[in-house]
Each structure stands twice: as C-alpha cells, then as structure tokens.
Coordinates of C-alpha atoms in Angstrom, one line a residue:
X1 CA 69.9 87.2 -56.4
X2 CA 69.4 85.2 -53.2
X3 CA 70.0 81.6 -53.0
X4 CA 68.0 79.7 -50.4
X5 CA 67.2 76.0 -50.8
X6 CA 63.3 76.5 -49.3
X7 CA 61.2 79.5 -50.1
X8 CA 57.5 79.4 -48.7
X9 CA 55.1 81.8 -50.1
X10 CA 52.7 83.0 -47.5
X11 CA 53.1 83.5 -43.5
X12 CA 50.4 82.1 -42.3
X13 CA 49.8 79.1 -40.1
X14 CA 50.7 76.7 -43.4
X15 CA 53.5 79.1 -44.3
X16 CA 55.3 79.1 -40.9
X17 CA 54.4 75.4 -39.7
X18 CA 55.8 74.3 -43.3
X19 CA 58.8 76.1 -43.1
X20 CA 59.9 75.5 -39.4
X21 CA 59.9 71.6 -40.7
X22 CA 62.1 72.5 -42.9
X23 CA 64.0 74.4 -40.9
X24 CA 64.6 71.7 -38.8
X25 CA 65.5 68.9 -41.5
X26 CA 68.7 71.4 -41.8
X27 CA 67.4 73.4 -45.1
X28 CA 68.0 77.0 -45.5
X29 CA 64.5 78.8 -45.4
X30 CA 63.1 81.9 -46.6
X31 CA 59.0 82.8 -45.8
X32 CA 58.0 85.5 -48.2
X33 CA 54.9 87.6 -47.2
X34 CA 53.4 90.6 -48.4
X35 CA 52.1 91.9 -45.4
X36 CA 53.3 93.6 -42.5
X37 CA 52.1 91.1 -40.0
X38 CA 52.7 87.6 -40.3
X39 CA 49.6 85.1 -38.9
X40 CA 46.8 88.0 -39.8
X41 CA 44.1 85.4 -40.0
X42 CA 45.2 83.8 -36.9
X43 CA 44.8 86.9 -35.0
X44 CA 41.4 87.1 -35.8
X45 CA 40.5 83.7 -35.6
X46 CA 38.7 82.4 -32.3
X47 CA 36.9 85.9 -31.8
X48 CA 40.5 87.4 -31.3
X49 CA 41.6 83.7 -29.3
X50 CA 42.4 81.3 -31.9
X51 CA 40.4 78.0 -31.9
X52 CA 43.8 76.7 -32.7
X53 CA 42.6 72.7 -32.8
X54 CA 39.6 70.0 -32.0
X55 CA 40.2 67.5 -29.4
X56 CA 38.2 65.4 -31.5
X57 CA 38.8 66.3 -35.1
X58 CA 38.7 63.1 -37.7
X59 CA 38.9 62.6 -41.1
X60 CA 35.3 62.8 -41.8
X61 CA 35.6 66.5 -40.7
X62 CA 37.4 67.1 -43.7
X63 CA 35.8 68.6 -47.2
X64 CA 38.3 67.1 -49.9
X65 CA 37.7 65.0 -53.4
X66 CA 40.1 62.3 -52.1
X67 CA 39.2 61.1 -48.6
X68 CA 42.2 58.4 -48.4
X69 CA 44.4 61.7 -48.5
X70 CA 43.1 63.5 -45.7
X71 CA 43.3 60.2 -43.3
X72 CA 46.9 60.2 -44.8
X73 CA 47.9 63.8 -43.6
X74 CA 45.6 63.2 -40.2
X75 CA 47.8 60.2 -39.3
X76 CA 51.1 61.7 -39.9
X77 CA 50.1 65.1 -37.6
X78 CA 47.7 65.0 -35.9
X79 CA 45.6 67.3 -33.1
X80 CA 47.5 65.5 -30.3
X81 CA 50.4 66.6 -31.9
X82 CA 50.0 69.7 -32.1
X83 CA 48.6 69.9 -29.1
X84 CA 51.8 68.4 -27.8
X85 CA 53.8 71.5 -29.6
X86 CA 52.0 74.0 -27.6
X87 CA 52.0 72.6 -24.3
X88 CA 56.1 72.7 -24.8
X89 CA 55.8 76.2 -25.4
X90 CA 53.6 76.7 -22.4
X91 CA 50.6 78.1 -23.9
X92 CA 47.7 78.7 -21.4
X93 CA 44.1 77.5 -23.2
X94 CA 40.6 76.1 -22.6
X95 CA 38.2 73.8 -23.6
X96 CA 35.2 73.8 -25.4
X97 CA 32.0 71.5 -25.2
X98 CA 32.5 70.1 -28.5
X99 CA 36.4 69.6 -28.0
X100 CA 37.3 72.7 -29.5
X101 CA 40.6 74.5 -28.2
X102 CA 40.9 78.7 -27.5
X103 CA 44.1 80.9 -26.6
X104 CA 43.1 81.8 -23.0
X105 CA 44.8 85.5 -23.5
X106 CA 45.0 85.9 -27.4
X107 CA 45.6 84.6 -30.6
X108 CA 48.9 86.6 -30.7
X109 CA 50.5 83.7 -28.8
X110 CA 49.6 81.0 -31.4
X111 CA 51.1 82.9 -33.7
X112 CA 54.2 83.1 -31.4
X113 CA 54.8 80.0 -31.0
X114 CA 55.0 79.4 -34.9
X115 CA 57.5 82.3 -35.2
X116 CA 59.3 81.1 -32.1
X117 CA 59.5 77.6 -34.3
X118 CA 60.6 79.0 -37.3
X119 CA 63.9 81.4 -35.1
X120 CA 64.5 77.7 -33.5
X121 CA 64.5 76.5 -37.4
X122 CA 66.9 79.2 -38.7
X123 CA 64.0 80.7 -40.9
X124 CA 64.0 83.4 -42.3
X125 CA 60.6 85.5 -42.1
X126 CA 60.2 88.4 -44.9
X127 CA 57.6 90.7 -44.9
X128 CA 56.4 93.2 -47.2
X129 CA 57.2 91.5 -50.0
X130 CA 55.1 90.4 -52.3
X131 CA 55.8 87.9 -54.8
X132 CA 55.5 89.1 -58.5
X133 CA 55.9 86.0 -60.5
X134 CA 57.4 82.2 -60.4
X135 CA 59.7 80.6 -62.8
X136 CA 60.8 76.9 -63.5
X137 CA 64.6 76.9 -63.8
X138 CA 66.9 73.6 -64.5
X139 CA 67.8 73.6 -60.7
X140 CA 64.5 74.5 -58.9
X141 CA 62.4 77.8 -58.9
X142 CA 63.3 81.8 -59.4
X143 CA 60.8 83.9 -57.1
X144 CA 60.6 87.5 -58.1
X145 CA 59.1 90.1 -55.2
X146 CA 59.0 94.3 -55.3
X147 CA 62.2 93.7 -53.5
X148 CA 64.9 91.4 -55.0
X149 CA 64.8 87.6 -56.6
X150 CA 65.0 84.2 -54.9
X151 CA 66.5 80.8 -56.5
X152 CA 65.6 78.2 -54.5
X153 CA 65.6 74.1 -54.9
X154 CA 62.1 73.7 -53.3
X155 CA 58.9 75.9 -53.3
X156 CA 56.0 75.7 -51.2
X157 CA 52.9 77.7 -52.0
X158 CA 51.0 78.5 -48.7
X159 CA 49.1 81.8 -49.9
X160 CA 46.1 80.7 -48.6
X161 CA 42.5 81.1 -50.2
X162 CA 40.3 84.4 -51.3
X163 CA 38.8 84.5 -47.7
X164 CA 39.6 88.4 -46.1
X165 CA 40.6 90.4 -48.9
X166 CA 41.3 93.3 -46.4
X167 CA 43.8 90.8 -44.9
X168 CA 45.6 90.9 -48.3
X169 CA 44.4 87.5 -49.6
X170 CA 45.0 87.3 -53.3
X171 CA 44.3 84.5 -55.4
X172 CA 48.2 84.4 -56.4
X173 CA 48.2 80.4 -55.2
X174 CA 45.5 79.5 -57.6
X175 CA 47.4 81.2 -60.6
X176 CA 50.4 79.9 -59.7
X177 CA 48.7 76.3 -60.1
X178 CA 47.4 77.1 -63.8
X179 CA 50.5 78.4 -64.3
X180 CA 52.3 74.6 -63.3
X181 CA 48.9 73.2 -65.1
X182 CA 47.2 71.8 -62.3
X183 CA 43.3 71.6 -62.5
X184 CA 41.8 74.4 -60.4
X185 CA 38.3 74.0 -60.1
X186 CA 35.7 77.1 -59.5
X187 CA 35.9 78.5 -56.4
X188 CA 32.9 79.4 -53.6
X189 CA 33.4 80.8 -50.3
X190 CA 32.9 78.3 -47.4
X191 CA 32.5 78.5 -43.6
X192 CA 30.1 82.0 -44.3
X193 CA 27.2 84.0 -43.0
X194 CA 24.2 83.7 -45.3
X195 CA 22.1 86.3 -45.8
X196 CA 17.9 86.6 -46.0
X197 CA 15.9 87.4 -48.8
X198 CA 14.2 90.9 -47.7
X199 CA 11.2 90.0 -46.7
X200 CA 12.6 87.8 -43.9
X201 CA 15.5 90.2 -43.5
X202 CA 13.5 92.3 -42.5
X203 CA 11.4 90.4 -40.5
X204 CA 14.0 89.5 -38.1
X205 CA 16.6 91.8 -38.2
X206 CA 15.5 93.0 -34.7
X207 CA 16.8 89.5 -33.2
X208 CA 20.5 90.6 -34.3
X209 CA 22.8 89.5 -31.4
X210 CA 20.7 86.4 -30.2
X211 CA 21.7 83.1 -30.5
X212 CA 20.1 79.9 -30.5
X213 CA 21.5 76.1 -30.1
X214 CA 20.0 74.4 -32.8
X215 CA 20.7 71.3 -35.4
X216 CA 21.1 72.6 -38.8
X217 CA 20.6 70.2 -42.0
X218 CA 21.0 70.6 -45.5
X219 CA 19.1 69.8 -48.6
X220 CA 21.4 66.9 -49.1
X221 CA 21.2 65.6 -45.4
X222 CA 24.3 67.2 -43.6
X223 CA 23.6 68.4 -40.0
X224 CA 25.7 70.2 -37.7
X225 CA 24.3 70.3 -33.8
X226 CA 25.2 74.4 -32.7
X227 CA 24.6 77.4 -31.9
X228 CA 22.5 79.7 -34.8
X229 CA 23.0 83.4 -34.6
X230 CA 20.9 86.0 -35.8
X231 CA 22.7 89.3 -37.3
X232 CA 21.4 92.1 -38.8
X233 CA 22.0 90.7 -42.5
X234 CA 20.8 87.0 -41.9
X235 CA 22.0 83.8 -39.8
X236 CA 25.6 83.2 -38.8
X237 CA 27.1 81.3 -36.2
X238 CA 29.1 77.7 -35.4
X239 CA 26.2 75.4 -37.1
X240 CA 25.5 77.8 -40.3
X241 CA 29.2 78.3 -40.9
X242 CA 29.4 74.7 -41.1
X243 CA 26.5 74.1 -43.0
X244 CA 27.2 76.6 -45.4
X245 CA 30.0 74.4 -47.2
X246 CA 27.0 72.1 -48.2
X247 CA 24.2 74.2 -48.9
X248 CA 23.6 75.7 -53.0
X249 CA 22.0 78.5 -54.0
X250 CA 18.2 78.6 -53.9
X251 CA 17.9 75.4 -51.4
X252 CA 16.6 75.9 -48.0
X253 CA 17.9 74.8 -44.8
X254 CA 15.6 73.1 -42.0
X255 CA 16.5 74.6 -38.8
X256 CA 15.8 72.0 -35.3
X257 CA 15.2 74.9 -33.4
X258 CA 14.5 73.2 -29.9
X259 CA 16.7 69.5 -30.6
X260 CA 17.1 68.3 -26.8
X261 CA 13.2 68.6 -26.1
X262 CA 10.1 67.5 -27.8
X263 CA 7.8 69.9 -28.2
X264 CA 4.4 67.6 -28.6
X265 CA 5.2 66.4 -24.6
X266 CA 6.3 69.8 -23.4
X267 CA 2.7 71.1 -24.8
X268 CA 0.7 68.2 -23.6
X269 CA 2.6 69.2 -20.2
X270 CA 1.9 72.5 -20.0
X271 CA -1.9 71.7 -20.7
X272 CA -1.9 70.1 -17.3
X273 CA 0.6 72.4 -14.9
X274 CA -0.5 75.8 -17.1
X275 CA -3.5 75.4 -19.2
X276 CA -4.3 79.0 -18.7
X277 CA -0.9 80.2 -19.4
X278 CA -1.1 82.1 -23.2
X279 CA 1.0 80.0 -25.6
X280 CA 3.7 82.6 -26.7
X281 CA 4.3 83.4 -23.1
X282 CA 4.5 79.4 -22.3
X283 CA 7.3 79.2 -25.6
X284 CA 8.9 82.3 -24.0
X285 CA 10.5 80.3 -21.3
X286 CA 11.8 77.8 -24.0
X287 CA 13.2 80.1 -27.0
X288 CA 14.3 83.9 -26.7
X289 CA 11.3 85.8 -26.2
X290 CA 12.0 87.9 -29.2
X291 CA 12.2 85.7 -31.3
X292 CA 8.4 83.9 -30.1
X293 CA 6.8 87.2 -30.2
X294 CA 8.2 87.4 -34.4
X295 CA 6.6 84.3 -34.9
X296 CA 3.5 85.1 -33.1
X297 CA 3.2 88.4 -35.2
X298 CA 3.4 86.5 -38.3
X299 CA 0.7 84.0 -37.1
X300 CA 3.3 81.4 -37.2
X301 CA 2.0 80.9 -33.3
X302 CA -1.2 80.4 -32.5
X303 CA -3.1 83.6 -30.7
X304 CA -4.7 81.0 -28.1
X305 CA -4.0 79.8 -24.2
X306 CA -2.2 76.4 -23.9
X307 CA -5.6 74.5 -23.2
X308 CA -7.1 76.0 -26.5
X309 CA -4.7 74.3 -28.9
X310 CA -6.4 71.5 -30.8
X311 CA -4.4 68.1 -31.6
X312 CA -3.7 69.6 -35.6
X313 CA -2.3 73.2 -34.2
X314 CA 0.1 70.9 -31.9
X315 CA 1.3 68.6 -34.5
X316 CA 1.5 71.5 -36.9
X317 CA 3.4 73.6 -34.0
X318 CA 6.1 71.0 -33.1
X319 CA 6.6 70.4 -36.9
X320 CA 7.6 74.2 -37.6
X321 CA 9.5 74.4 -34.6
X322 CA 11.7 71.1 -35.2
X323 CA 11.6 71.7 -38.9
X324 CA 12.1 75.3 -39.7
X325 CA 12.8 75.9 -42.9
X326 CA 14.2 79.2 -44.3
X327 CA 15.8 79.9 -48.0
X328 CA 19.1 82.1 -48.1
X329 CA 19.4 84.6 -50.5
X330 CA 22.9 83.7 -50.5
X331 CA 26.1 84.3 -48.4
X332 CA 28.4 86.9 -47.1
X333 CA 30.9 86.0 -49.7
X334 CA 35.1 86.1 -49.3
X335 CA 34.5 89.1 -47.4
X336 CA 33.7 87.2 -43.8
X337 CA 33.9 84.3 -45.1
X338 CA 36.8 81.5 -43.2
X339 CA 37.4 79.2 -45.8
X340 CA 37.5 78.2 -49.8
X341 CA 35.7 75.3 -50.7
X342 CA 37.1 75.2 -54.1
X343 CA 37.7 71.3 -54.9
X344 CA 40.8 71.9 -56.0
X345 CA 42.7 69.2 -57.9
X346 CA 46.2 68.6 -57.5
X347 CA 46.8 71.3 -55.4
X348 CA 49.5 73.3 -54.1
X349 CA 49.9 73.4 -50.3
X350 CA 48.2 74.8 -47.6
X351 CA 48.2 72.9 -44.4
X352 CA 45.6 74.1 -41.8
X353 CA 46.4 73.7 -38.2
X354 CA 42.9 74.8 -37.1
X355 CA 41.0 71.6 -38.3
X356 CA 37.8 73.4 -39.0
X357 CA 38.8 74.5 -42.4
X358 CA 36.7 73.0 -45.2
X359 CA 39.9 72.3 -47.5
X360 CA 43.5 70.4 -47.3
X361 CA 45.8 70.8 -50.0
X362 CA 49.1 69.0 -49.2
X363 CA 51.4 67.5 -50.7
X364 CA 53.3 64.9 -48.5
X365 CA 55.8 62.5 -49.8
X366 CA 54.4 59.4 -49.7
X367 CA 56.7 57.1 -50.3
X368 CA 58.9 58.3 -47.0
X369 CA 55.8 58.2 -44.4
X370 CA 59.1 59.2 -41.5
X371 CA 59.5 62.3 -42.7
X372 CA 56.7 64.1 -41.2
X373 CA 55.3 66.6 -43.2
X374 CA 57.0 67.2 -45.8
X375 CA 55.5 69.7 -47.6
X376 CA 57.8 70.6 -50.2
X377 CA 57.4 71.2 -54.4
X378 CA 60.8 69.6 -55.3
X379 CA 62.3 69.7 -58.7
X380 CA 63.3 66.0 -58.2
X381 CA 61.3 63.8 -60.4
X382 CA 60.6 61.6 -57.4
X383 CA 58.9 64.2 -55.2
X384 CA 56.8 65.2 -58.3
X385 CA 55.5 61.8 -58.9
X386 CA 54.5 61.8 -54.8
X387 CA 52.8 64.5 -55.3
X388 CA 50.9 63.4 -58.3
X389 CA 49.8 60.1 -56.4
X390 CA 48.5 62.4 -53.0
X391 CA 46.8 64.4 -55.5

C-alpha cells in the first residue's frame, strides 16, 4: 500500500495541469495512467502541433448547463495565463486568424512543459497502470491498479471522455461518478465529422481534400464562420466540428458557402464585364472548380452563359449558394470525434487547457477564490459542499 495525499487519475492535459498545482501547494502527488505515453491526445491535437489555447477564448465559447461556472473557472485561469506558463518555458508558437495558438515544432513540447511542471512539483507520473476500482475510506480514497494500491486524502478524476478509444479512452470517469451518485447524463460525441446519407456521399466524395471557408448554422441558429472540408465520408473541418455540438439527428445544416461576397452583385457584374462567359466557368473562379462542375451535373447550376440567366434563376442561384442546405446521416462517432458533449451534472474534473473543448467539469473551491485551481475531491465536508455549489 502506498500512501500519497493526491492521486490524479488520467495523464492528460487535466491530469498533469491538476496535479503540478498540487505539487506546488506542497502535497505529495501520484498521476496514475494506463498508457504508455502520457499527453496521447495532445500529441495529436493541432494536426500533430497542439492548438494549445485561443487568444480570444470567452465564456460564451463554453458548452456547460451552468454558465456562471464557466465565467468562474475563466476568471481564475485564464488563456493569458497560460499563455504566460509557456512563454517561461520558452515554447516557440504561431498565430492563427481567429486567435488560435499552434506548437511551431510539435505537440510533444506542450506536453513537455506539463511534465517539466509536474518534476518541478515533485509529481509523481505512473504509467501503465490502470486503475481497477475506487473506494471511500474514513480518511480519503483507496485506488486499486494491476499494480499495487493507493490511499490517498484527495482524488482527482481526470480520465477524460469516450473520444479515441484507440488512445485508451474508457468511460472509467463516468462510472466512477455513478458510483459517488452524481447525475451523469447520456453521452453524444462532440467536435465530429458528420457523415452523408449515400446518395450525396456519393455525390461528392470526389471533392475529398478540398476545403471551403464558409459560415455554418444550425437548426437552432448557431453559426460558426470557417473553413468546411470535404472527405471521402462527408464534411469535416473547423466550422462543422464546431457546429456539430448543436446539431440533432435528422436536422439539416444551411451552409453560407460564399459569406464575404454577394452573389446577386457579383452576377449582375459579370453580366456587364463577361456576359458571354458560361456560368459554371464564371463560379469557377469564385468556389473550387470541382465542386461547381458537381453542382452543374446535378442541374443545381444553370447550363446557360452569364447574360442568359433571368432575374428568378439569379435569385434562385444566390439563395442555394448562401443557403445550402444538406442533412447528415449522422457523425463519425467517439472514433474521430475531439470532445463529449455529455451535460454532465455534478461532475468530476477534467480541466481543458485547449479552450475549444465543448465541456468543463471542475470543481474549484469556491469559497477560497486565491487558491487557483484547486481541483481536488477532498474528504473534508467543506470541500464537498464547494463542490456541490460549482456543480
């Protein structure tokens, strides 16, 4: 039996952020992982570069059933702070247009700098060990793993969601919170691909690899302004990923497929500089080629010149290309999917650095708003109540 007064369950970004803090508040610390690799979604993250934070990341960016909670967490750490953490460790990275931040080398040296942290913090970082089961004892927690048996005073429960199951993600966090009795509602992947019902699978599977800056909107009136991409299953990229948190099964989304021009006054335009000019060459120049010549094959384009369109095929035009709508068949699932929008009440913790996942389940004490995140299930009846009213 070990005696440690912190275990964390799960090395990940939660995992090792969590327990260098505690590390540093002079608490003995053991991370318990069952992989090899600590940080495996990290390294994957960013294409392979980590979009480790957003410049402009608010509250509002935040999926959670208790708003006043996430401004709570934002305004104890935020962005700029951890920003701050990775400029002392001298970490070389870039900007993006909409204030996203990328690894300029790899992902590898996020997850570096959280290990760095936690050797700084006196933690210690176990891998291949997977927990087996969690007990309540009179002075804190008992932690079983294939290996040996924890006591601790404090457990923190960063395993993460169901996203990656070849990246070992188990749902061990959500059983461990029936387990306490907290309210776990049904789970559905977030941050996904969809994919197409056949017949427009197979329609444009040929445009796999191309992408398209769009607005995307929801049934319900959520729009995200990004990049589309087309793959060989359906639609993926920055704006579907984000849109896919709001969207339900058999809705459609309406796709702004050309939002910084207006199509009725490029037409009207092109009917005095190129009236002669065929109209799917004239779109062409305006929206990959490939994917003009799909819609003029499905007669969603006009066979005619630019002068040749009447006033009814223009309005008609501009409306399908500023309002396309298409109806998933449904989504990748856990398998590519980068998040859990589960709704999860009263959950246990998992604190995500990267600000572009759809969920935040912390528990900070609320009552001491100086000790930055502490992230800790205590056995004191005090930190239980806190966690309760963040909840």
């Amino acid at each position: 039996m070990t005696q440690v007064d912190v275990i964390v369950i799960g090395a990940g970004a939660a995992g090792l952020m969590c327990a260098a803090q505690a590390g540093y508040r002079g608490r003995s610390v053991t991370v318990l992982d069952m992989g090899k690799k600590p940080g495996r979604k990290i390294l994957i993250s960013g294409g392979g570069r980590c979009n480790f934070t957003n410049e402009n990341a608010c509250p509002d960016n935040y999926l959670c059933g208790n708003p006043h909670f996430v401004k709570s967490c934002l305004s104890r750490y935020t962005q700029h702070d951890f920003i701050e953490l990775v400029d002392r460790h001298g970490l070389a990275y870039h900007h993006k247009t909409l204030g996203q931040l990328f690894c300029d080398n790899s992902a590898q040296d996020i997850v570096d700098i959280l290990l760095t942290e936690c050797e700084w913090a006196g933690v210690n970082v176990a891998l291949r060990n997977e927990v087996l089961s969690v007990e309540k004892t009179d002075t804190g927690y008992l932690v079983s793993t294939e290996q040996q048996s924890y006591s601790c005073e404090s457990l923190v429960v960063a395993a993460g969601g169901l996203t990656m199951p070849k990246l070992g993600a188990t749902p061990i966090g959500y059983k461990i919170a029936e387990q306490f009795g907290l309210k776990v509602l049904p789970t559905m992947a977030a941050l996904v691909p969809f994919t197409l019902h056949q017949h427009d699978k197979d329609r444009f599977e040929g445009l796999s690899g191309i992408s398209v800056p769009c607005i995307v909107s929801s049934e319900d009136g959520t729009s995200f302004k990004e990049n589309i991409l087309f793959t060989h299953r359906g639609l993926s990229g920055p704006a579907i990923l984000q849109i896919s948190s709001f969207w339900r099964a058999g809705q459609a989304v309406t796709i702004n497929l050309l939002p910084e021009l207006d199509l009725t006054a490029q037409l009207a335009t092109w009917r005095e500089t190129q009236a002669q000019k065929s109209l799917k060459n004239s779109l062409a120049t305006i929206l990959p080629k490939r994917f003009v010549e799909i819609l003029h094959e499905s007669k969603a384009i006009p066979d005619c010149n630019v002068n040749q369109l009447t006033h009814s095929q223009i309005d008609e035009l501009a409306n399908y290309i500023h309002n396309w709508q298409i109806k998933p068949n449904g989504t990748e699932g856990y398998r590519t999917a980068e998040g859990d929008k589960h709704c999860k009440e009263n959950r246990l913790f998992i604190f995500m650095i990267k600000n572009t996942m759809t969920y935040t389940g912390n528990k900070i004490n609320s009552k001491k708003p100086d000790q930055i995140l502490k992230l800790l299930i205590n056995s004191k009846q005090e930190n239980s109540l806190n966690f309760k009213e963040a909840a």
